[in-house]
Short mmCIF file of C-alpha atoms and ligand atoms in Angstrom, two decimals:
data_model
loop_
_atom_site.label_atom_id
_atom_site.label_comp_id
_atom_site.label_asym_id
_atom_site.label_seq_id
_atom_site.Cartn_x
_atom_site.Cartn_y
_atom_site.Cartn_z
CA UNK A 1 -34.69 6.08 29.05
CA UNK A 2 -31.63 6.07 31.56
CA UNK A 3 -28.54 4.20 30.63
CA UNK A 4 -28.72 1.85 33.64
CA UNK A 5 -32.99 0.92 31.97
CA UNK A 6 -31.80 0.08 28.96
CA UNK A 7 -28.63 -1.86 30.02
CA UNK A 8 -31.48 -3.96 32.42
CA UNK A 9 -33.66 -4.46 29.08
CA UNK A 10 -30.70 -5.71 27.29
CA UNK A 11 -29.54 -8.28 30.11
CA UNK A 12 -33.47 -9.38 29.99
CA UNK A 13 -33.73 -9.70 26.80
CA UNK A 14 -30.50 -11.51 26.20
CA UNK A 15 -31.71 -14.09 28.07
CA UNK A 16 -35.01 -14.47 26.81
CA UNK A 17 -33.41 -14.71 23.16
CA UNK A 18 -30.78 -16.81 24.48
CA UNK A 19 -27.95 -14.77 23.32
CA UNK A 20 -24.45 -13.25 23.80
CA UNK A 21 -23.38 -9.99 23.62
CA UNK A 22 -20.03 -9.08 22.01
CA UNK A 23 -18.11 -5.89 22.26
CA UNK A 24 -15.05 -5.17 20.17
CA UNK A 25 -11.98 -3.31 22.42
CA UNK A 26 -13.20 0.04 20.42
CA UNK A 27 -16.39 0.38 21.68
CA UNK A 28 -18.20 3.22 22.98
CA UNK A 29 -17.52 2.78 26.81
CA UNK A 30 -21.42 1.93 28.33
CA UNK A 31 -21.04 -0.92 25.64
CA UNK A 32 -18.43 -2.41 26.26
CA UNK A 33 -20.04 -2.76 30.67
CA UNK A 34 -23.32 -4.61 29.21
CA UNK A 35 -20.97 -6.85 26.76
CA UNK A 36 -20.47 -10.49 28.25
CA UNK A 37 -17.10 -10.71 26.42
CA UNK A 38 -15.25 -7.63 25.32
CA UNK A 39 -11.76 -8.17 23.18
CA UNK A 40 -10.56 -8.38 20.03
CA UNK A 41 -12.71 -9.32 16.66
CA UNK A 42 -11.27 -13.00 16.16
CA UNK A 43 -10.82 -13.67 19.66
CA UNK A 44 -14.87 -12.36 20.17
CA UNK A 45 -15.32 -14.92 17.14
CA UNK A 46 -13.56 -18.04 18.35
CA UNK A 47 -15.57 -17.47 22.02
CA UNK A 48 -18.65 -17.01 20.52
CA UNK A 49 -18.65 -20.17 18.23
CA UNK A 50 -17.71 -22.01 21.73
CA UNK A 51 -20.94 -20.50 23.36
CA UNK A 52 -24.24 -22.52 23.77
CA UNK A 53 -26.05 -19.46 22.95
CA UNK A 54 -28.21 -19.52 20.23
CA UNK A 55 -27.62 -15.67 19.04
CA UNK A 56 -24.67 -13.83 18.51
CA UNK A 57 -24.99 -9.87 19.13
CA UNK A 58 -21.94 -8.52 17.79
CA UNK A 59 -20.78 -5.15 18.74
CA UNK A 60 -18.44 -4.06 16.17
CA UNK A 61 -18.00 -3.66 12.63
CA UNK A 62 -19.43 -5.50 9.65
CA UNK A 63 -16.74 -7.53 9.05
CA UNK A 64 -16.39 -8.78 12.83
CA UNK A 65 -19.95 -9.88 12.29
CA UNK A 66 -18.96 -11.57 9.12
CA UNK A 67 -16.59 -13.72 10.83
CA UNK A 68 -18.47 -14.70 13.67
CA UNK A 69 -21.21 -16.50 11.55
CA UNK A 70 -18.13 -18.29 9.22
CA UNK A 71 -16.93 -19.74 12.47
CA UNK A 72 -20.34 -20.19 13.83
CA UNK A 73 -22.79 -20.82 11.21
CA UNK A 74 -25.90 -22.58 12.71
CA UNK A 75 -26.34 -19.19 15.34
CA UNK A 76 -28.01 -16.28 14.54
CA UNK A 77 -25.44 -13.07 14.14
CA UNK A 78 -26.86 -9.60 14.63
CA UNK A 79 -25.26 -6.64 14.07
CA UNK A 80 -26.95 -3.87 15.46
CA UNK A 81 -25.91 -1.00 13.23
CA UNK A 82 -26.07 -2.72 9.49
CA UNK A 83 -23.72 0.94 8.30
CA UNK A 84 -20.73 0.16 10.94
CA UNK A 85 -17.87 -0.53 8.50
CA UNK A 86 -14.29 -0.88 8.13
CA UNK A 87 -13.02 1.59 5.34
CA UNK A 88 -10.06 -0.17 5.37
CA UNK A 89 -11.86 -3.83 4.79
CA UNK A 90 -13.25 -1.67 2.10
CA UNK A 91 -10.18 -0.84 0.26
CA UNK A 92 -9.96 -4.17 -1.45
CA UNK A 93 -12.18 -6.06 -3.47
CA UNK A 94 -12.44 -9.68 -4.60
CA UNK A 95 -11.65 -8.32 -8.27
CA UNK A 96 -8.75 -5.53 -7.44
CA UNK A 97 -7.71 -9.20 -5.25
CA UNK A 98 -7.53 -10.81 -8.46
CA UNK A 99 -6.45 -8.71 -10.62
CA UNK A 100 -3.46 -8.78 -7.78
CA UNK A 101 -2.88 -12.04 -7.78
CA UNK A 102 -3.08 -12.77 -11.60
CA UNK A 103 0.37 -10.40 -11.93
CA UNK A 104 2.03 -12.55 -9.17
CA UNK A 105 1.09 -16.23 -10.46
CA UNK A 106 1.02 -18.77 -7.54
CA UNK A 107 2.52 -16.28 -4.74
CA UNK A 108 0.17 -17.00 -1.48
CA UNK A 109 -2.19 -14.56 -0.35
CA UNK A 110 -2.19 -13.27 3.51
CA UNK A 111 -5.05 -11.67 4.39
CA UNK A 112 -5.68 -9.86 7.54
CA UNK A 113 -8.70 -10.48 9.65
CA UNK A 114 -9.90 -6.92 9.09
CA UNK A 115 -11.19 -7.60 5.47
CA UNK A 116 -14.41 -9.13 3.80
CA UNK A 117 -15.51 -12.81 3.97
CA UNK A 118 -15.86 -12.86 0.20
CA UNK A 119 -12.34 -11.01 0.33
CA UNK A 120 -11.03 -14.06 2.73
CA UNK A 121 -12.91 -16.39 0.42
CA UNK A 122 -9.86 -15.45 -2.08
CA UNK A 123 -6.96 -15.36 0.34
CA UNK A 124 -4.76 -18.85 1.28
CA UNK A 125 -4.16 -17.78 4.71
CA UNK A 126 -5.94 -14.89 7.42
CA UNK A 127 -3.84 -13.39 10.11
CA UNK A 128 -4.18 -10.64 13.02
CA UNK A 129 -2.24 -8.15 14.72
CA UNK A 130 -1.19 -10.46 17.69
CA UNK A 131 -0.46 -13.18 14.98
CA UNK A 132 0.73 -11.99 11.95
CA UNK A 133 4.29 -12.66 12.93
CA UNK A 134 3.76 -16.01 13.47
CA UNK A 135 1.47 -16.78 10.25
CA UNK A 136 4.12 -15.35 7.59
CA UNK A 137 6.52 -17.38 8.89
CA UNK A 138 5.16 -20.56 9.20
CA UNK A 139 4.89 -20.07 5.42
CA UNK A 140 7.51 -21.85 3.02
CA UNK A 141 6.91 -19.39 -0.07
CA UNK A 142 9.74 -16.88 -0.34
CA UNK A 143 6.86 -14.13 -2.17
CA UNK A 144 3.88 -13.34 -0.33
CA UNK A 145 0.70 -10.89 -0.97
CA UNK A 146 -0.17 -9.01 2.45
CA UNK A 147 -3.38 -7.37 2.19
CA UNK A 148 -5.23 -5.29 2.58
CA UNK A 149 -3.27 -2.98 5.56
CA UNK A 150 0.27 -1.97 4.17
CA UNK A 151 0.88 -0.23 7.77
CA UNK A 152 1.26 -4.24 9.47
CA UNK A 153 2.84 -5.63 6.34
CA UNK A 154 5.57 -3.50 6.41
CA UNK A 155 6.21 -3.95 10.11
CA UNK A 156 5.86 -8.14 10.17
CA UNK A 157 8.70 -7.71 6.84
CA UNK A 158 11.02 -6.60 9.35
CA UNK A 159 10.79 -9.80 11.16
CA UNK A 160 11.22 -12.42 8.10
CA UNK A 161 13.55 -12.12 4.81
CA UNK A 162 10.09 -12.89 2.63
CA UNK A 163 9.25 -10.78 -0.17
CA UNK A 164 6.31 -8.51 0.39
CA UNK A 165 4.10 -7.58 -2.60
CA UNK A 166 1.61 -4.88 0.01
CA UNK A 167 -1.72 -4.01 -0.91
CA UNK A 168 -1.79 0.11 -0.65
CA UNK A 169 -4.75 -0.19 2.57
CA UNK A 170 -4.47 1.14 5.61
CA UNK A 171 -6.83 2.46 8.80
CA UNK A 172 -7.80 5.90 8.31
CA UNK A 173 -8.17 5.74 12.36
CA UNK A 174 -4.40 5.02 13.02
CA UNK A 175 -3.57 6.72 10.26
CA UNK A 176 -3.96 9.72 11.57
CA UNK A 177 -1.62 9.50 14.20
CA UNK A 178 1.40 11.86 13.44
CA UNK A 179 5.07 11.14 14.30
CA UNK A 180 5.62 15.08 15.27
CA UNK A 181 2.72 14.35 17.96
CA UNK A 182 3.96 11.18 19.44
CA UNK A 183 7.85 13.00 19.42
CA UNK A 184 6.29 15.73 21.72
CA UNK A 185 4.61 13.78 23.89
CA UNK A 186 7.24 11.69 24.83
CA UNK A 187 9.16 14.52 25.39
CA UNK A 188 7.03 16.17 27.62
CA UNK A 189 6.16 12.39 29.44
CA UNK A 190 9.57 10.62 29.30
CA UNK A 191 8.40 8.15 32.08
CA UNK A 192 5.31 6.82 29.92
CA UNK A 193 6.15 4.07 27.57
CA UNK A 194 4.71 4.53 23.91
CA UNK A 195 2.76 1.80 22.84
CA UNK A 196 1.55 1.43 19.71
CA UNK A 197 -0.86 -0.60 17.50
CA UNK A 198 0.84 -2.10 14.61
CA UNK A 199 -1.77 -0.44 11.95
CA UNK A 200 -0.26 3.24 13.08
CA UNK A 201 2.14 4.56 10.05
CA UNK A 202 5.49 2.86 9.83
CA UNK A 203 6.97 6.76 11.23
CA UNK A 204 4.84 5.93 14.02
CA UNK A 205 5.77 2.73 14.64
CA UNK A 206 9.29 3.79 14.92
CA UNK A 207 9.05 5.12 17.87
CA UNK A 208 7.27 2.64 20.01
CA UNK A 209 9.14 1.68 22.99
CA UNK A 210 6.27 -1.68 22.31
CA UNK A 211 4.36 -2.28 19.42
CA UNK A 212 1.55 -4.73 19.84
CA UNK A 213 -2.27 -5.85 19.53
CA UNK A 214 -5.03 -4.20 21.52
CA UNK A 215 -4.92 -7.93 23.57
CA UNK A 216 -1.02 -7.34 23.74
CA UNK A 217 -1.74 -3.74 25.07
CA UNK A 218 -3.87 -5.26 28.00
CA UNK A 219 -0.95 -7.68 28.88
CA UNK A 220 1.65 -5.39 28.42
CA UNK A 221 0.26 -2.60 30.76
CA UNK A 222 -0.62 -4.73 33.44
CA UNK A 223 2.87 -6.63 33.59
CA UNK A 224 5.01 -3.23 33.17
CA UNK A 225 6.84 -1.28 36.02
CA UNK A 226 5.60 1.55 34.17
CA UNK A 227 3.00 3.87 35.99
CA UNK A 228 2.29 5.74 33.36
CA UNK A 229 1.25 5.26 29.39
CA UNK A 230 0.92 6.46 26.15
CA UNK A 231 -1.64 4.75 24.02
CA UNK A 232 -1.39 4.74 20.26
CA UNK A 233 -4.46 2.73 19.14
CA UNK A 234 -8.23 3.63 19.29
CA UNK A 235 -9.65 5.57 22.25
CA UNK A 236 -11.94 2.96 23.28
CA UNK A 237 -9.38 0.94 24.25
CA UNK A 238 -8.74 3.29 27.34
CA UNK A 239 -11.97 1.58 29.01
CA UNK A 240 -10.80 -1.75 30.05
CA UNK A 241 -7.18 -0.09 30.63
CA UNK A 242 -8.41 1.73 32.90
CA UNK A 243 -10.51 -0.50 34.24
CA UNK A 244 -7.91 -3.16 35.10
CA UNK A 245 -5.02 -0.79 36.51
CA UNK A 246 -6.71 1.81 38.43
CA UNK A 247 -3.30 2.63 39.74
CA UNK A 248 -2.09 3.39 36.43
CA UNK A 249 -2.45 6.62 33.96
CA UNK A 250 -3.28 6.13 30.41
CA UNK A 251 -2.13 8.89 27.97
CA UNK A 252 -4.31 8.79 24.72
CA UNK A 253 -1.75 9.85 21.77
CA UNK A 254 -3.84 11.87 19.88
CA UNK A 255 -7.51 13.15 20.17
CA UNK A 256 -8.13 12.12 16.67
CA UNK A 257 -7.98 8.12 17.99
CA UNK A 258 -11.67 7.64 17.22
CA UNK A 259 -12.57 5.50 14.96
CA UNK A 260 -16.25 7.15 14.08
CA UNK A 261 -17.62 3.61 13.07
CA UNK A 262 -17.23 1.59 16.46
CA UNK A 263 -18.71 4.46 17.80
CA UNK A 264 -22.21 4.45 16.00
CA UNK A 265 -23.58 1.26 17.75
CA UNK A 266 -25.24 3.06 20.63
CA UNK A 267 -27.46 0.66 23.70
CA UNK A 268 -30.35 1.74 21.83
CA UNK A 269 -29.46 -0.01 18.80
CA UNK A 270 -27.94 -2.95 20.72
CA UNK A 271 -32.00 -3.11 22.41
CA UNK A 272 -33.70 -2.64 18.96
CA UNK A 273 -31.36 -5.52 17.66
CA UNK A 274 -32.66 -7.72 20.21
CA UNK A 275 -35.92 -6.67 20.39
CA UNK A 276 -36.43 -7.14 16.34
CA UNK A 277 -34.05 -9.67 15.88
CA UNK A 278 -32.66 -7.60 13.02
CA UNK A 279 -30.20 -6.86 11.29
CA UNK A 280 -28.62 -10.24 10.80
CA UNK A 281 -25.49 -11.20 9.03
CA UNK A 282 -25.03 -14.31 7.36
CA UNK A 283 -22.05 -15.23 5.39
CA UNK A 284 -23.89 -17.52 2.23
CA UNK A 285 -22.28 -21.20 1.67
CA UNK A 286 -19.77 -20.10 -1.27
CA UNK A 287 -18.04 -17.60 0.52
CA UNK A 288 -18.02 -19.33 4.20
CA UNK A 289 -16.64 -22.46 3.17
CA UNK A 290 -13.45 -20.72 1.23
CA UNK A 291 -13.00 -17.87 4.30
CA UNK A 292 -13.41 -20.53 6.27
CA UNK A 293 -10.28 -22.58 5.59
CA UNK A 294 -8.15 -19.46 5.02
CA UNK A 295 -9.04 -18.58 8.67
CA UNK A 296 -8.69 -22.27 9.96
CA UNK A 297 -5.23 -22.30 8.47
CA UNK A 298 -4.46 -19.60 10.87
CA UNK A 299 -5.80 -21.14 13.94
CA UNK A 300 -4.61 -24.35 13.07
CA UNK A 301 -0.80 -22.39 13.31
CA UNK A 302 -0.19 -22.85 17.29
CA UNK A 303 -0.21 -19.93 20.05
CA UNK A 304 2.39 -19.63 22.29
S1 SF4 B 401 -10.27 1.29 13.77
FE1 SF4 B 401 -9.55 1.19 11.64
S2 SF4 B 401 -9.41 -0.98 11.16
FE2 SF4 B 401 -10.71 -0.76 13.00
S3 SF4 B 401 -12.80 -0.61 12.19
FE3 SF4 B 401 -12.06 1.48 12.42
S4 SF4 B 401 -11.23 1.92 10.37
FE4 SF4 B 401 -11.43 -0.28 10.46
#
């Protein structure tokens, strides 16, 4: 079957289940065109509860799923490839959490988004990228646990005198971006901005001429002078990039930008989902309510 059948059968059947389609920023390219909304995983969240559809399809990871059916509990939320991940959600558990918290008594707990909802079920307070700023510092504690991505607590303790207790997690995807690489290339490109993804390693992050959220990246690259880029985040972000500055070159920073999990869901799967209904994620009572005020906290804290 042809990319441009299946894409039809998905648009058909999206409307015959009454559903949405979701597609993180990371996803593989002929995803993200079918998606109705493409963008970050809370942002994806927050539209989707707004929606009068009926059925979420989430493109994305498990996690993303997760917190589209705490925020919107009475849809259904499919995600089409059950084994899509986040190993870095996976580095901490509710009981390493605890353990955590039990040897800093009555320090708050800041968990980013990226992270389980039984792992938000344990946390005082979620944050993202684009917010995380913004969410430590509305906080009157002078302690805080950030977990689980070391990488973005160390780089929101520049911007507030807090104390930082960092849970050792991190994004094997931005991880892998080297400081040697991103030196060469702006050698050899000294017109291109680097701009860089918060979760890249602290060495990385250094030398960012703008550090920001994939949403950030969007804004930033259409408002700069700059003609020319380089990206440090996931490759799939290059899509809509693209897409929205055809006047503009986008420099990927390294090869090894692919995160291997947003790239399993294929249209296939996202046709299967539909077509079975399965597999669905649901978030059970006891672990939606508690994620769900940690992550209402956060929204509650106002946007510029
Ligand atoms: S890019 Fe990193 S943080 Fe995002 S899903 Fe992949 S491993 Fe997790």
């Amino acid at each position: 079957m042809t990319q441009e059948t299946l894409k039809a059968d998905i648009k058909a059947l999206l409307k015959e289940r009454n559903a949405v389609l979701l597609a993180h920023n990371y996803m593989r390219d002929e995803v993200q065109e079918v998606a109705d909304i493409t963008g970050d995983s809370l942002a994806l969240s927050i539209e989707a509860a707004k929606t009068d559809a009926e059925v979420i399809v989430f493109c994305g990871v498990h996690f993303m799923a997760e917190s589209a059916s705490i925020l919107a509990p009475e849809k259904t939320v499919l995600l089409p490839r059950l084994d899509a991940g986040c190993p870095m959600a996976d580095m901490v558990s509710v009981e390493a959490l605890r353990e955590m918290k039990s040897q800093f008594p009555g320090v708050p707990v800041v968990t980013y988004v990226n992270s389980s909802a039984a792992v938000k079920a344990e946390s005082d307070i979620c944050c993202t990228s684009a917010n995380a700023v913004k969410v430590v510092q509305s906080m009157s504690e002078k302690e805080i646990i950030f977990a689980p991505d070391r990488n973005l607590g160390s780089y929101i303790a520049r911007f507030t005198d807090k104390k930082f207790h960092l849970w050792e997690g991190y994004c094997p995807t931005h991880e892998r971006l080297r400081p040697e690489v991103v030196k060469e290339l702006k050698q050899a490109n000294p017109d291109a901005p680097f701009v860089c993804h918060p979760e890249c390693n602290p060495k990385v992050v250094e030398l960012a001429d703008h550090v920001c959220s994939t949403t950030g990246m969007y804004d930033y690259c259409k408002k700069s002078g700059a003609k020319r880029f380089i990206i440090g985040t996931e490759a799939g972000i290059l899509w809509r990039l693209k897409r929205e500055n055809p006047d503009k070159e986008f420099i990927l920073a390294s090869p090894a930008l692919i995160c291997p999990n947003m790239k399993l869901t294929s249209l296939e799967d996202v046709c299967e989902a539909l077509q079975h209904m399965k597999p669905v994620v649901k978030v059970p009572e006891d672990i939606r309510i508690p994620a769900k005020r940690a992550l209402d906290r956060m929204l509650a804290i106002p946007r510029d």
